[in-house]
Structure formats: C-alpha cells, structure tokens
Coordinates of N, CA and C and ligand atoms in Angstrom, one line a residue:
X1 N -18.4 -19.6 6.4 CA -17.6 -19.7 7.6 C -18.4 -19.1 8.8
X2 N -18.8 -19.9 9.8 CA -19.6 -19.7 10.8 C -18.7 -18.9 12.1
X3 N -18.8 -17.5 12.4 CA -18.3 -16.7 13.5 C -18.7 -15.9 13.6
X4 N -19.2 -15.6 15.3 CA -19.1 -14.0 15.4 C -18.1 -13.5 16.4
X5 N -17.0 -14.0 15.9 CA -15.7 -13.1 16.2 C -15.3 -12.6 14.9
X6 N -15.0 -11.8 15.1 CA -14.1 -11.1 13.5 C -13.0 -11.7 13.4
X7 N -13.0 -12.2 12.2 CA -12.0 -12.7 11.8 C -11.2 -12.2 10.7
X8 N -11.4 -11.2 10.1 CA -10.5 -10.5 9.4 C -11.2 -8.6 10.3
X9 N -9.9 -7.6 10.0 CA -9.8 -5.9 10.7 C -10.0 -5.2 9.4
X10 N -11.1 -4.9 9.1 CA -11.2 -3.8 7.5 C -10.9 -2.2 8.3
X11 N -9.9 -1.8 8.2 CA -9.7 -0.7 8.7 C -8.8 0.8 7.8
X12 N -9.2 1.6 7.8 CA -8.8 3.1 7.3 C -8.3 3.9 8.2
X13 N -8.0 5.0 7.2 CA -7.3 6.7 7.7 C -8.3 7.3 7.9
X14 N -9.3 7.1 7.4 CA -10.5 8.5 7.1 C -12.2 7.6 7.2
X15 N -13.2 7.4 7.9 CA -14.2 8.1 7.4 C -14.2 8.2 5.8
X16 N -13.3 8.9 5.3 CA -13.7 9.5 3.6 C -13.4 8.6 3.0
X17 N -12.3 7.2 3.4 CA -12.4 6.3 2.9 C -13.3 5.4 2.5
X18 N -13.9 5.1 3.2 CA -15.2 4.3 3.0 C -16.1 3.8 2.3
X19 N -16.0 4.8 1.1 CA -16.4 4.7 -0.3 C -16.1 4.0 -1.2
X20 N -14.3 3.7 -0.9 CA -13.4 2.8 -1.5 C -13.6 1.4 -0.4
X21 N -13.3 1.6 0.5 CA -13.4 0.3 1.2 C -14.5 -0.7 1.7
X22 N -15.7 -0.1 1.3 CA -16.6 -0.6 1.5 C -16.8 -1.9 0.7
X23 N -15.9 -2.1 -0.5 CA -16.3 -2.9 -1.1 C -16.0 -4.4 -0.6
X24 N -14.6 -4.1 0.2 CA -13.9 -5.3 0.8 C -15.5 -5.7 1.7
X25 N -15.5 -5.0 2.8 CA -16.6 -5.3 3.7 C -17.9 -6.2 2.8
X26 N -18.2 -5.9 1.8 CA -19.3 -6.2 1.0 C -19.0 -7.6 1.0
X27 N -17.6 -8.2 0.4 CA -17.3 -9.1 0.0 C -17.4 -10.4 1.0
X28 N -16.5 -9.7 1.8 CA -17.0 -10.8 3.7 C -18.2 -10.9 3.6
X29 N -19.1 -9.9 3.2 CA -20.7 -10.4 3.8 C -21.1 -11.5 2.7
X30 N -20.6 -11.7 1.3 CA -21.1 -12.3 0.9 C -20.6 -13.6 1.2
X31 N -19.6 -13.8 1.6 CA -18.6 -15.0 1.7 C -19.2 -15.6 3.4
X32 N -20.1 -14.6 4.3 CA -20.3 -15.1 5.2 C -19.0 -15.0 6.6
X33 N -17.9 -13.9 6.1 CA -16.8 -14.1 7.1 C -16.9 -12.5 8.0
X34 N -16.9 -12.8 9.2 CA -17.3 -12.0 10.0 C -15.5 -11.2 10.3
X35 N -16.5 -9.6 10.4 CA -15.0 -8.9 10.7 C -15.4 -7.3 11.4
X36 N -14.4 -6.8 11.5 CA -14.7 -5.2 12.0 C -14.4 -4.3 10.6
X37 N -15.0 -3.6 11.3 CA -14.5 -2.1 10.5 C -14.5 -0.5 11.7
X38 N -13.2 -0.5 11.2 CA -13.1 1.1 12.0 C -11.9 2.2 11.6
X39 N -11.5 3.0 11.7 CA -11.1 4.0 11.6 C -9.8 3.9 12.6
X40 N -8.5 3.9 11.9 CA -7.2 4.0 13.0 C -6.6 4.4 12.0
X41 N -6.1 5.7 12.4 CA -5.6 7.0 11.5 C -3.4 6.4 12.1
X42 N -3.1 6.6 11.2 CA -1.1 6.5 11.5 C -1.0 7.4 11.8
X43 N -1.2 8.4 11.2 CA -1.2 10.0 11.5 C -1.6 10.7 12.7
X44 N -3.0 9.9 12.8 CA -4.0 11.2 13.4 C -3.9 10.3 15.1
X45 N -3.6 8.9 14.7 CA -3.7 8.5 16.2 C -2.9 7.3 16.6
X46 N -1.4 7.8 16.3 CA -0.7 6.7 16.2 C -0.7 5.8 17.2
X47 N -0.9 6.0 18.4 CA -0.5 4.9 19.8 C -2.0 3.9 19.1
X48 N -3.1 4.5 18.8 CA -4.0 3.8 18.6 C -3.8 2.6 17.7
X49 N -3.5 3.4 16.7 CA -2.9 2.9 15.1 C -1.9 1.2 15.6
X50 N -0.6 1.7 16.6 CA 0.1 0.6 17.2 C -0.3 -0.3 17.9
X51 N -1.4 0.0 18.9 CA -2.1 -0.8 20.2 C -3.2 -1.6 19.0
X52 N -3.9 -1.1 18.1 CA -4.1 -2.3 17.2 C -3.6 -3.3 16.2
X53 N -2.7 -2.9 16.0 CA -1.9 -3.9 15.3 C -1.2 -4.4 16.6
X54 N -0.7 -4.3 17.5 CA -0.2 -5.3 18.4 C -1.2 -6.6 19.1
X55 N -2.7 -5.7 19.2 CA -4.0 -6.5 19.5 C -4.2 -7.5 18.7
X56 N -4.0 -7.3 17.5 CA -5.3 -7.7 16.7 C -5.1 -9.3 16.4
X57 N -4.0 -10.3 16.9 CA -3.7 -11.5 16.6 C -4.3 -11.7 18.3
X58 N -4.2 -11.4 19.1 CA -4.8 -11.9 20.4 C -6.1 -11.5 20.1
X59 N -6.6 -11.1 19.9 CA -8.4 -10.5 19.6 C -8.6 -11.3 18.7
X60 N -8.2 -12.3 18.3 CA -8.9 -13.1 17.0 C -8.7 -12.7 15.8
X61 N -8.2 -12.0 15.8 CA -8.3 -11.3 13.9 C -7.2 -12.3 13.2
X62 N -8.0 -12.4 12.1 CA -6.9 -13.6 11.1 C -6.1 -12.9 10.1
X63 N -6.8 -11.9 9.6 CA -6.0 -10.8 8.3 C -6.6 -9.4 8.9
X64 N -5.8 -8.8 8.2 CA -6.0 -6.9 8.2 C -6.2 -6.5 6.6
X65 N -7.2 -6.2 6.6 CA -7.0 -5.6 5.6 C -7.2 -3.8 5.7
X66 N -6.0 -3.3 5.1 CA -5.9 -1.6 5.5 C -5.6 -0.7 4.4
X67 N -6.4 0.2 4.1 CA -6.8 1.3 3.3 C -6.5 2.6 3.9
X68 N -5.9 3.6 2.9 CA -6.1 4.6 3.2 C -5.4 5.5 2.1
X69 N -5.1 6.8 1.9 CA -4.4 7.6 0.6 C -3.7 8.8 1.0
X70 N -3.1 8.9 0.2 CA -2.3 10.0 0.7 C -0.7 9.3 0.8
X71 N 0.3 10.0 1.8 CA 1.0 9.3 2.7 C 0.4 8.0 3.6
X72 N 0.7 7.6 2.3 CA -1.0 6.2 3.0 C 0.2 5.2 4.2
X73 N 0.9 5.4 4.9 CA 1.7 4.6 5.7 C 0.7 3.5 7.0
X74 N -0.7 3.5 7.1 CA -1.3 2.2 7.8 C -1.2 0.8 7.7
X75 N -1.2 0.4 6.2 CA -1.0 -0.5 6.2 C 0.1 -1.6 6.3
X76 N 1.6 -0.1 6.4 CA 3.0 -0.9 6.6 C 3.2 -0.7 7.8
X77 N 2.6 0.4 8.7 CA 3.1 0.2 10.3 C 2.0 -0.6 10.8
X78 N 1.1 -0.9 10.0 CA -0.1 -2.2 10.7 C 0.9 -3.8 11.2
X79 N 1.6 -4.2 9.8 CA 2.3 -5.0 9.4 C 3.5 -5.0 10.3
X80 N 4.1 -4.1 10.7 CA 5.6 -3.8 10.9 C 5.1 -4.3 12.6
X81 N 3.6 -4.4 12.8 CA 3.9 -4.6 14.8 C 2.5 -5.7 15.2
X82 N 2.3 -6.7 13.6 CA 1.4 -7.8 13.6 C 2.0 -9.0 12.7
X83 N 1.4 -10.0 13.3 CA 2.1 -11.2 12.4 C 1.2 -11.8 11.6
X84 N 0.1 -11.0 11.6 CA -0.9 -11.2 10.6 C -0.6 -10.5 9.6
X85 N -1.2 -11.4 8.5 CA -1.2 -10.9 6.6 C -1.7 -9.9 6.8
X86 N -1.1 -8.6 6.1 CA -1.7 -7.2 6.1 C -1.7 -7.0 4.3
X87 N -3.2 -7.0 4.4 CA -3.2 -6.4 2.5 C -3.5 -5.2 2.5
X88 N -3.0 -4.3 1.3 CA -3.0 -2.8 1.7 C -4.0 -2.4 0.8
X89 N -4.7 -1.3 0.9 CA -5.3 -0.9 -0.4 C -5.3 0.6 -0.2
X90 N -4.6 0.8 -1.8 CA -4.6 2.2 -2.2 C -5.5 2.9 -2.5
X91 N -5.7 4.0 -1.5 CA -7.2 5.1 -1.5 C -7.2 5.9 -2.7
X92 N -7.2 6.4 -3.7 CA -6.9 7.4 -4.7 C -7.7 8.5 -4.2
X93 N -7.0 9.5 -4.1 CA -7.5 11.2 -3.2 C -7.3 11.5 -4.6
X94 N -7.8 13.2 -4.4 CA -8.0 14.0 -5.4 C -7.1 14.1 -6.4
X95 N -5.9 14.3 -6.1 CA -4.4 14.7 -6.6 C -3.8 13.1 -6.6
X96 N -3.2 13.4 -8.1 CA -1.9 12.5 -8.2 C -2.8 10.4 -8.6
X97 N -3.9 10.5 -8.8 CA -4.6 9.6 -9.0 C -4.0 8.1 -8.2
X98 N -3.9 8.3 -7.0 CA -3.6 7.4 -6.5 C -1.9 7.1 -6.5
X99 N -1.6 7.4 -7.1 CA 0.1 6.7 -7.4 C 0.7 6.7 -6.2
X100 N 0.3 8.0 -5.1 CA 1.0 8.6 -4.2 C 0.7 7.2 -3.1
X101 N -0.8 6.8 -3.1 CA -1.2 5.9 -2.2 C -0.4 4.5 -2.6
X102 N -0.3 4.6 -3.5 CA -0.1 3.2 -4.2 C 1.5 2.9 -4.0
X103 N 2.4 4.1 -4.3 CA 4.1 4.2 -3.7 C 4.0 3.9 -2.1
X104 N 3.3 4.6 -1.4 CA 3.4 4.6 -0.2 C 3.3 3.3 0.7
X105 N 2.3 2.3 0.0 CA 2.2 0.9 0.0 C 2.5 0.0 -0.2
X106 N 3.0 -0.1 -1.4 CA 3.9 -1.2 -2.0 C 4.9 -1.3 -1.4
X107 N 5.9 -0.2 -1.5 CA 7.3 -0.2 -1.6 C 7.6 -0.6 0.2
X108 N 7.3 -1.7 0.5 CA 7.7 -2.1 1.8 C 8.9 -2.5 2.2
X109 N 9.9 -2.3 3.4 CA 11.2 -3.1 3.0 C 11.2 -4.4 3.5
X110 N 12.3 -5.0 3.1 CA 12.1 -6.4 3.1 C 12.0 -7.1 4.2
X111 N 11.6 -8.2 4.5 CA 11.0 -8.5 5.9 C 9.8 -8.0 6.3
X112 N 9.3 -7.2 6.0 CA 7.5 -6.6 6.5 C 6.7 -6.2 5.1
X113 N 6.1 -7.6 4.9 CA 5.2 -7.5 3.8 C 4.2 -6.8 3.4
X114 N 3.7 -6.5 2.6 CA 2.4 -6.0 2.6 C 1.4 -6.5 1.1
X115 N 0.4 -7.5 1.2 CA -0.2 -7.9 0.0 C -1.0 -6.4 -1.0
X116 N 0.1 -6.1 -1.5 CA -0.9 -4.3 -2.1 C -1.7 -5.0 -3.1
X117 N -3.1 -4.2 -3.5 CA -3.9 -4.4 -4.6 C -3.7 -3.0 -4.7
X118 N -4.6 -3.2 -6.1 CA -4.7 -1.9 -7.2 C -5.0 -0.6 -6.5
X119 N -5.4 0.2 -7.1 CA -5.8 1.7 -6.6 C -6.7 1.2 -6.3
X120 N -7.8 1.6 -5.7 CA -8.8 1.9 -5.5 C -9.9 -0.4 -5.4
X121 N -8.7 -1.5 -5.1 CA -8.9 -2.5 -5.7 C -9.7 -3.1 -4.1
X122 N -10.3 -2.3 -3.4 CA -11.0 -2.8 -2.0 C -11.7 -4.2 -1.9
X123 N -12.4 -4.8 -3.4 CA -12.9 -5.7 -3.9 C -12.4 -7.0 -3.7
X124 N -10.7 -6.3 -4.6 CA -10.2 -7.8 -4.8 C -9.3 -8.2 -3.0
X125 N -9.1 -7.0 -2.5 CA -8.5 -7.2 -0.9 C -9.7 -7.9 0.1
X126 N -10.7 -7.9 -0.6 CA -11.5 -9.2 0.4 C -11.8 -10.1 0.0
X127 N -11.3 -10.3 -1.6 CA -11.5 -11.4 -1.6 C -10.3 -12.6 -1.4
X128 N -9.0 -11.6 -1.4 CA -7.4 -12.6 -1.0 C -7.8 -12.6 0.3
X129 N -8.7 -11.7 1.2 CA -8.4 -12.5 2.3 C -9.4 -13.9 2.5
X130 N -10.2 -13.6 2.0 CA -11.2 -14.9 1.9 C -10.4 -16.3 1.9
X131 N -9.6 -15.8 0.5 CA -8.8 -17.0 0.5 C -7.8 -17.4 1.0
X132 N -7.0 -16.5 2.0 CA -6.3 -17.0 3.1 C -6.3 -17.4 4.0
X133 N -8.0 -17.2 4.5 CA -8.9 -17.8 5.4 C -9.0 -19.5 4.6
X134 N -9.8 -19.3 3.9 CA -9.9 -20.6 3.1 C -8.8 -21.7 2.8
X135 N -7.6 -21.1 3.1 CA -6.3 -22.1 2.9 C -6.8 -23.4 3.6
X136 N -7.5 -23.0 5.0 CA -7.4 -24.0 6.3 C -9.2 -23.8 6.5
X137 N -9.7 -24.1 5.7 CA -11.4 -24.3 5.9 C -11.8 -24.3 4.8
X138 N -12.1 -25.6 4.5 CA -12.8 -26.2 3.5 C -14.0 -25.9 3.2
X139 N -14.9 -25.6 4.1 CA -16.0 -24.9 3.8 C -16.1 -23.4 3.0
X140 N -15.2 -22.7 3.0 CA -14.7 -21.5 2.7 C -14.1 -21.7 1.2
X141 N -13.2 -22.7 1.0 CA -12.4 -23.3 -0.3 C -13.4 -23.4 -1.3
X142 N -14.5 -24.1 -0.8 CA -15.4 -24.2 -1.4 C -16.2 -23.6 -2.3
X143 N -17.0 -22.4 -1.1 CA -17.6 -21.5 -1.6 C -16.9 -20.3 -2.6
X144 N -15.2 -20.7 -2.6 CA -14.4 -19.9 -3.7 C -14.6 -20.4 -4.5
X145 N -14.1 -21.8 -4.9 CA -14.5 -22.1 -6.0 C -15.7 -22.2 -6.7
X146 N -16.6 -22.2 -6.5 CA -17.8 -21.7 -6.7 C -18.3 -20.6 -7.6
X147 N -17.5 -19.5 -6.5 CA -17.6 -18.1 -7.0 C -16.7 -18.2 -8.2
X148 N -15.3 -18.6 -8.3 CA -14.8 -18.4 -9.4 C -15.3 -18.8 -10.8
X149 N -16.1 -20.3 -10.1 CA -16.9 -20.8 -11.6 C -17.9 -19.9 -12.0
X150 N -18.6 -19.2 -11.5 CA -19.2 -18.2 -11.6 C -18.4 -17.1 -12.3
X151 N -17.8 -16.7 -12.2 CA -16.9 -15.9 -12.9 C -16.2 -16.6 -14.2
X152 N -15.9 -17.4 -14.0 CA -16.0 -18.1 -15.8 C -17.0 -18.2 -16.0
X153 N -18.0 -18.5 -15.9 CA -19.5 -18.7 -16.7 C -19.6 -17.2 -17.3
X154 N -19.5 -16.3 -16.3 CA -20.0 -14.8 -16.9 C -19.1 -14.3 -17.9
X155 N -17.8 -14.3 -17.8 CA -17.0 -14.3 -19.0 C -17.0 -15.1 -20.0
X156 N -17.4 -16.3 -20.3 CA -18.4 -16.7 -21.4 C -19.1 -16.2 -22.4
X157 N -20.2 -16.0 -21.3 CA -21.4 -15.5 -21.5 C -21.2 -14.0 -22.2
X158 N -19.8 -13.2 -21.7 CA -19.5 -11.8 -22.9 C -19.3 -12.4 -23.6
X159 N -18.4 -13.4 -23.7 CA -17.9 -13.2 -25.2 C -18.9 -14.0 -25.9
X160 N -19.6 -14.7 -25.8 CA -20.7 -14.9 -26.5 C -21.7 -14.2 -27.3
X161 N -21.7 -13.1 -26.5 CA -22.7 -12.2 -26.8 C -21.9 -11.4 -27.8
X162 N -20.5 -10.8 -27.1 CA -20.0 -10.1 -28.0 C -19.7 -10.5 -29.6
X163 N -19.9 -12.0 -29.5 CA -19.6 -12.6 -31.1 C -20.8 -12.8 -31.9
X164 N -21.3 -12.8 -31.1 CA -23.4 -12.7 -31.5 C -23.3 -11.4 -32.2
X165 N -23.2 -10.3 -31.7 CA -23.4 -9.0 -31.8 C -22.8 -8.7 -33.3
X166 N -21.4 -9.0 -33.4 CA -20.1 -8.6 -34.4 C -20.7 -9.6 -35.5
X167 N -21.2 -10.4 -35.4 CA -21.2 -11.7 -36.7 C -22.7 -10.8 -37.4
X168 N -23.7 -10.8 -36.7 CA -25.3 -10.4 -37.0 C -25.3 -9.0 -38.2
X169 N -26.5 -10.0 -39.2 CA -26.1 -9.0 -40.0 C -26.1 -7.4 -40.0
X170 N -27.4 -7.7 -39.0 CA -27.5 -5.7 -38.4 C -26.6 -5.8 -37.3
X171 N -25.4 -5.9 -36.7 CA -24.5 -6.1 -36.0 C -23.8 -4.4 -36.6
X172 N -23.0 -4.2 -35.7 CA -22.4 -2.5 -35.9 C -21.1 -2.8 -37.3
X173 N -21.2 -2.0 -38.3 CA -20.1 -1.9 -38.8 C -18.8 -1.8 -38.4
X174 N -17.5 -3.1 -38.9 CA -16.3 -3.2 -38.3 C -15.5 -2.9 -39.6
X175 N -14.0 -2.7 -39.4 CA -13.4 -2.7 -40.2 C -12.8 -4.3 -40.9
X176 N -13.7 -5.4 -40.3 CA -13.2 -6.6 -40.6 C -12.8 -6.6 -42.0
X177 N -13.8 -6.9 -42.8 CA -13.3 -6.6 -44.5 C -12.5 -6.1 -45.0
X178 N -11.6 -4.8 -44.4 CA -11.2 -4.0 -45.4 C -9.6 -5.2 -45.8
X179 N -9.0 -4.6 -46.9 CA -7.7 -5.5 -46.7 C -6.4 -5.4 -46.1
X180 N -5.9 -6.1 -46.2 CA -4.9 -6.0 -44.9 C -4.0 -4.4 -44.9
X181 N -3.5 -4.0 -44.1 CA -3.0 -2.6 -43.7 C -3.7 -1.3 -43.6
X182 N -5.1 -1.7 -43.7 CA -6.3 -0.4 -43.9 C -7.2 -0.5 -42.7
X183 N -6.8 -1.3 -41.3 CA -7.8 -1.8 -40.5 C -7.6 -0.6 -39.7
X184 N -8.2 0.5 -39.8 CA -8.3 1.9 -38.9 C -8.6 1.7 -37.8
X185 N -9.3 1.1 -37.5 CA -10.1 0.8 -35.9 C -9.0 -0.8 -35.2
X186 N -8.7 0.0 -34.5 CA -7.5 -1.3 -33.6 C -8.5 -2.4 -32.7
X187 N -9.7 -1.4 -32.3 CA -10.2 -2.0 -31.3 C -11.2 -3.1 -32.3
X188 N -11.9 -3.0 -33.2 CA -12.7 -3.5 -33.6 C -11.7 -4.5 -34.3
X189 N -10.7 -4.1 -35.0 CA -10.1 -5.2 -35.5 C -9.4 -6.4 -35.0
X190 N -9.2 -6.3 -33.8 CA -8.9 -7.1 -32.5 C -9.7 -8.1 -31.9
X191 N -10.9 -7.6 -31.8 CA -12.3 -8.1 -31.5 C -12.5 -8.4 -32.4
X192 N -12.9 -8.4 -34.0 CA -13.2 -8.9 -34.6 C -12.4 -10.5 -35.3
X193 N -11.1 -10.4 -34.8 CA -9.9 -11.6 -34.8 C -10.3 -12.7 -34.4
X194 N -11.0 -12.4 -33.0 CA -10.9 -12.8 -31.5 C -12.5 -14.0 -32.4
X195 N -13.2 -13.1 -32.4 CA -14.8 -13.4 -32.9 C -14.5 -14.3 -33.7
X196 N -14.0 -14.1 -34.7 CA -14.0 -15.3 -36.1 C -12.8 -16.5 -35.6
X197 N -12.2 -16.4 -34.7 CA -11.2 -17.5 -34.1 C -12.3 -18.4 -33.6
X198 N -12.9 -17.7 -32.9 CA -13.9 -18.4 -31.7 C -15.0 -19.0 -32.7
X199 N -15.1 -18.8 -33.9 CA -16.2 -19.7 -34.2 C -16.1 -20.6 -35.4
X200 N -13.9 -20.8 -35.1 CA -13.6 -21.8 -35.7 C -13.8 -21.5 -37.8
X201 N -13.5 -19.6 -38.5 CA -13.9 -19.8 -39.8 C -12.5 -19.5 -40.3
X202 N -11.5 -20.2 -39.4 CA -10.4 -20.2 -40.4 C -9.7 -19.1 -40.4
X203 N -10.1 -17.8 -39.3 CA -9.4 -16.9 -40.0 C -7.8 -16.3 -39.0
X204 N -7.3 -17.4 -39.2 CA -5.8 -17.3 -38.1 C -4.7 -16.7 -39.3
X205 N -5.0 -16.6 -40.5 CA -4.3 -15.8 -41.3 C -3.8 -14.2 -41.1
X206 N -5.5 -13.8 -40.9 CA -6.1 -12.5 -40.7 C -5.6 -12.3 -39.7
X207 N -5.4 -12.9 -38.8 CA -5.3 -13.0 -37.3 C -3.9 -13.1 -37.2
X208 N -2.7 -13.3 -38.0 CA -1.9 -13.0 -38.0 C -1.2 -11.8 -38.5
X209 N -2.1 -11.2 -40.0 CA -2.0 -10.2 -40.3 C -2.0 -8.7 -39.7
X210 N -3.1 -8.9 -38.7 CA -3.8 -7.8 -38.0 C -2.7 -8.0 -36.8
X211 N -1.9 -9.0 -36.4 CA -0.9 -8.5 -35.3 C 0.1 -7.8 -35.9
X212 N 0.6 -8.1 -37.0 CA 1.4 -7.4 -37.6 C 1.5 -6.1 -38.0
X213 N -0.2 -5.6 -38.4 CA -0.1 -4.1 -38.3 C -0.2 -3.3 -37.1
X214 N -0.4 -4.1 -36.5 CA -0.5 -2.7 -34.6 C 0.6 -3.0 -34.3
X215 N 2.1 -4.1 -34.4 CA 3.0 -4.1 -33.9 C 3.9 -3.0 -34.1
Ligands
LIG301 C1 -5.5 9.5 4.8 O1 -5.8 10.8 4.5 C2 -6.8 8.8 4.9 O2 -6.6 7.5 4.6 C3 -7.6 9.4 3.8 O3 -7.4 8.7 2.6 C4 -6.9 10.8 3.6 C5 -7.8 12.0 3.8 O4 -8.4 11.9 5.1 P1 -9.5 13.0 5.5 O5 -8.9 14.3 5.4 O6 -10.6 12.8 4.5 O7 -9.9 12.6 6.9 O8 -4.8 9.5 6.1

C-alpha cells in the first residue's frame, strides 16, 4: 500500500511500552503501510489522549492501534471519542502478568468496541489492522495472502522435521512402544500419535488409546 500519510495511530502510555509495541510497527513496515507512533498517556495527558482520538479520522488515520498496562484505559477512551477500529493491546508490567492490562481492555461496554489481542500480542494487532486496511485494497489482500501461505509452508516444514526427528533411528527416545497405560511422557506420546498418523502406519488405534489415557 502506497502512502505517506499514516494510515493506521500505533500509540501508548509509556515510552516503556515500546518494547511490546514495537512489534506492531515492525509489521506495517513489512506490509508497506504507513503510520505514526507516539506516546498519549489517559492518565498522564488526558485532553491530549481525547484531542487525538477526536483527530485521528480527520487526519487520515484508518485504525488505532493502542497499547499500554496497568489500568491500561487508552485504548477504550481512544474508541469511546473515534469511529475508527481501535485494537487494544495488553502491556504486561511487572505485577500481575498482564491480566490487569488485559481486564482493563477487554471488558468494554457495549457499543464501544475494542479488538483486544493477547498480552503482550503487538504482532498480531498489526497484522488485523493490515487486514482491515486490506478489506478495501486488493493490493494489500494480496500481499496477506501471501504472507499466510507463508505461514502454512513454515508449519509444514515443523512438522516435517519434527516427524523426521521422532521416526530416525538415532531420533531421541519416546515412550511410543511402551503398552498401553504406561505412556509416562504425555508430551512425547502425543507427538508421537501425531507422527505415525502423518505417515499413514496405521496407528489410529494407538491414537485412540493414548486419548484415553490423558483423559
Ligand atoms: C501505563 O503505565 C503505560 O501504558 C505503561 O504500560 C505503564 C507504566 O508507564 P511508565 O511508568 O513506565 O511511564 O500507563
């Protein structure tokens, strides 16, 4: 997508955010979509905090995306005074692993949305805005689908490896063999299910058995 207006607002509480939100920014640059980044505290500067979210659909901005932790309240009073998609993303601070950011975000009331990702998920909030940009630009549509097939090919390509690895005879010792109700290792016995399905040796028995003992 060809602009140099910003078209999506990557915006925070803190400076200290940055570390988390950087990742969104990363994501625009690879996707080619031009945007800002700045610092509008709810707390620290609210008129500011308001006078941009009232701006930011006349200024060209298409999405917001807003981070921050704590009493993380930016990304619902972003929303509450813009008619642009506000996605939130939960800063995880020292205390409380995020949950605190992540209640503070989600729980929007009805009528003023907020697209929340995961804790700390700055990643995946540039890439929904990508594709809400892309709804209405085919050039952008494009370059998603792309990316996604990319992302199936790579997940492939684990489990490929990972079935290479488990089958080979110097491959790491699993619990595959033992007989049924003695499979100590959940993780290996799972993966090992997974492995022998995938290469078609019949063993959906096993693979029945082994759900039955972690159930
Ligand atoms: C929040 O307070 C910010 O979003 C940041 O996550 C947190 C801490 O801010 P600093 O004290 O590091 O400036 O408003």
């Amino acid at each position: 997508m060809q602009s140099d207006v910003p078209l999506v607002g990557v915006v925070m509480g803190s400076d200290s955010d940055w570390p988390v939100m950087g990742a969104a920014a990363e994501v625009l640059d690879e996707f080619g979509v031009a945007y800002e980044a700045d610092v509008v505290s709810a707390h620290r500067m609210p008129r500011e905090m308001i006078a941009y979210g009232e701006q930011a659909a006349s200024r060209g901005l298409k999405v917001i995306i807003a981070g921050a932790g704590g009493a993380a309240h930016l990304p619902g009073m972003l929303a509450s005074v813009t008619p642009l998609p506000v996605i939130g993303v939960p800063v995880p601070l020292k205390y409380l692993d995020g949950m605190d950011s992540l209640l503070s975000i989600v729980q929007m009331p009805a009528g003023i949305p907020v697209a929340t990702v995961a804790v700390g998920g700055a990643r995946n909030a540039g890439l929904l805005a990508v594709r809400i940009l892309a709804a209405a630009d085919d050039e952008l549509r494009t370059q998603m689908i792309e990316f996604q097939a990319r992302l199936t090919a790579q997940a492939k390509a684990k489990g490929a490896a990972l079935r290479e690895k488990l089958l080979s005879p110097a491959g790491p010792r699993t619990d595959r063999h033992l007989p049924a109700g003695q499979c100590r290792r959940l993780k290996w016995c799972v993966v090992t299910v997974r492995a022998t399905r995938g290469l078609g040796r019949g063993a959906g028995g096993r693979a029945r058995h082994n759900r039955k003992d972690f159930s």
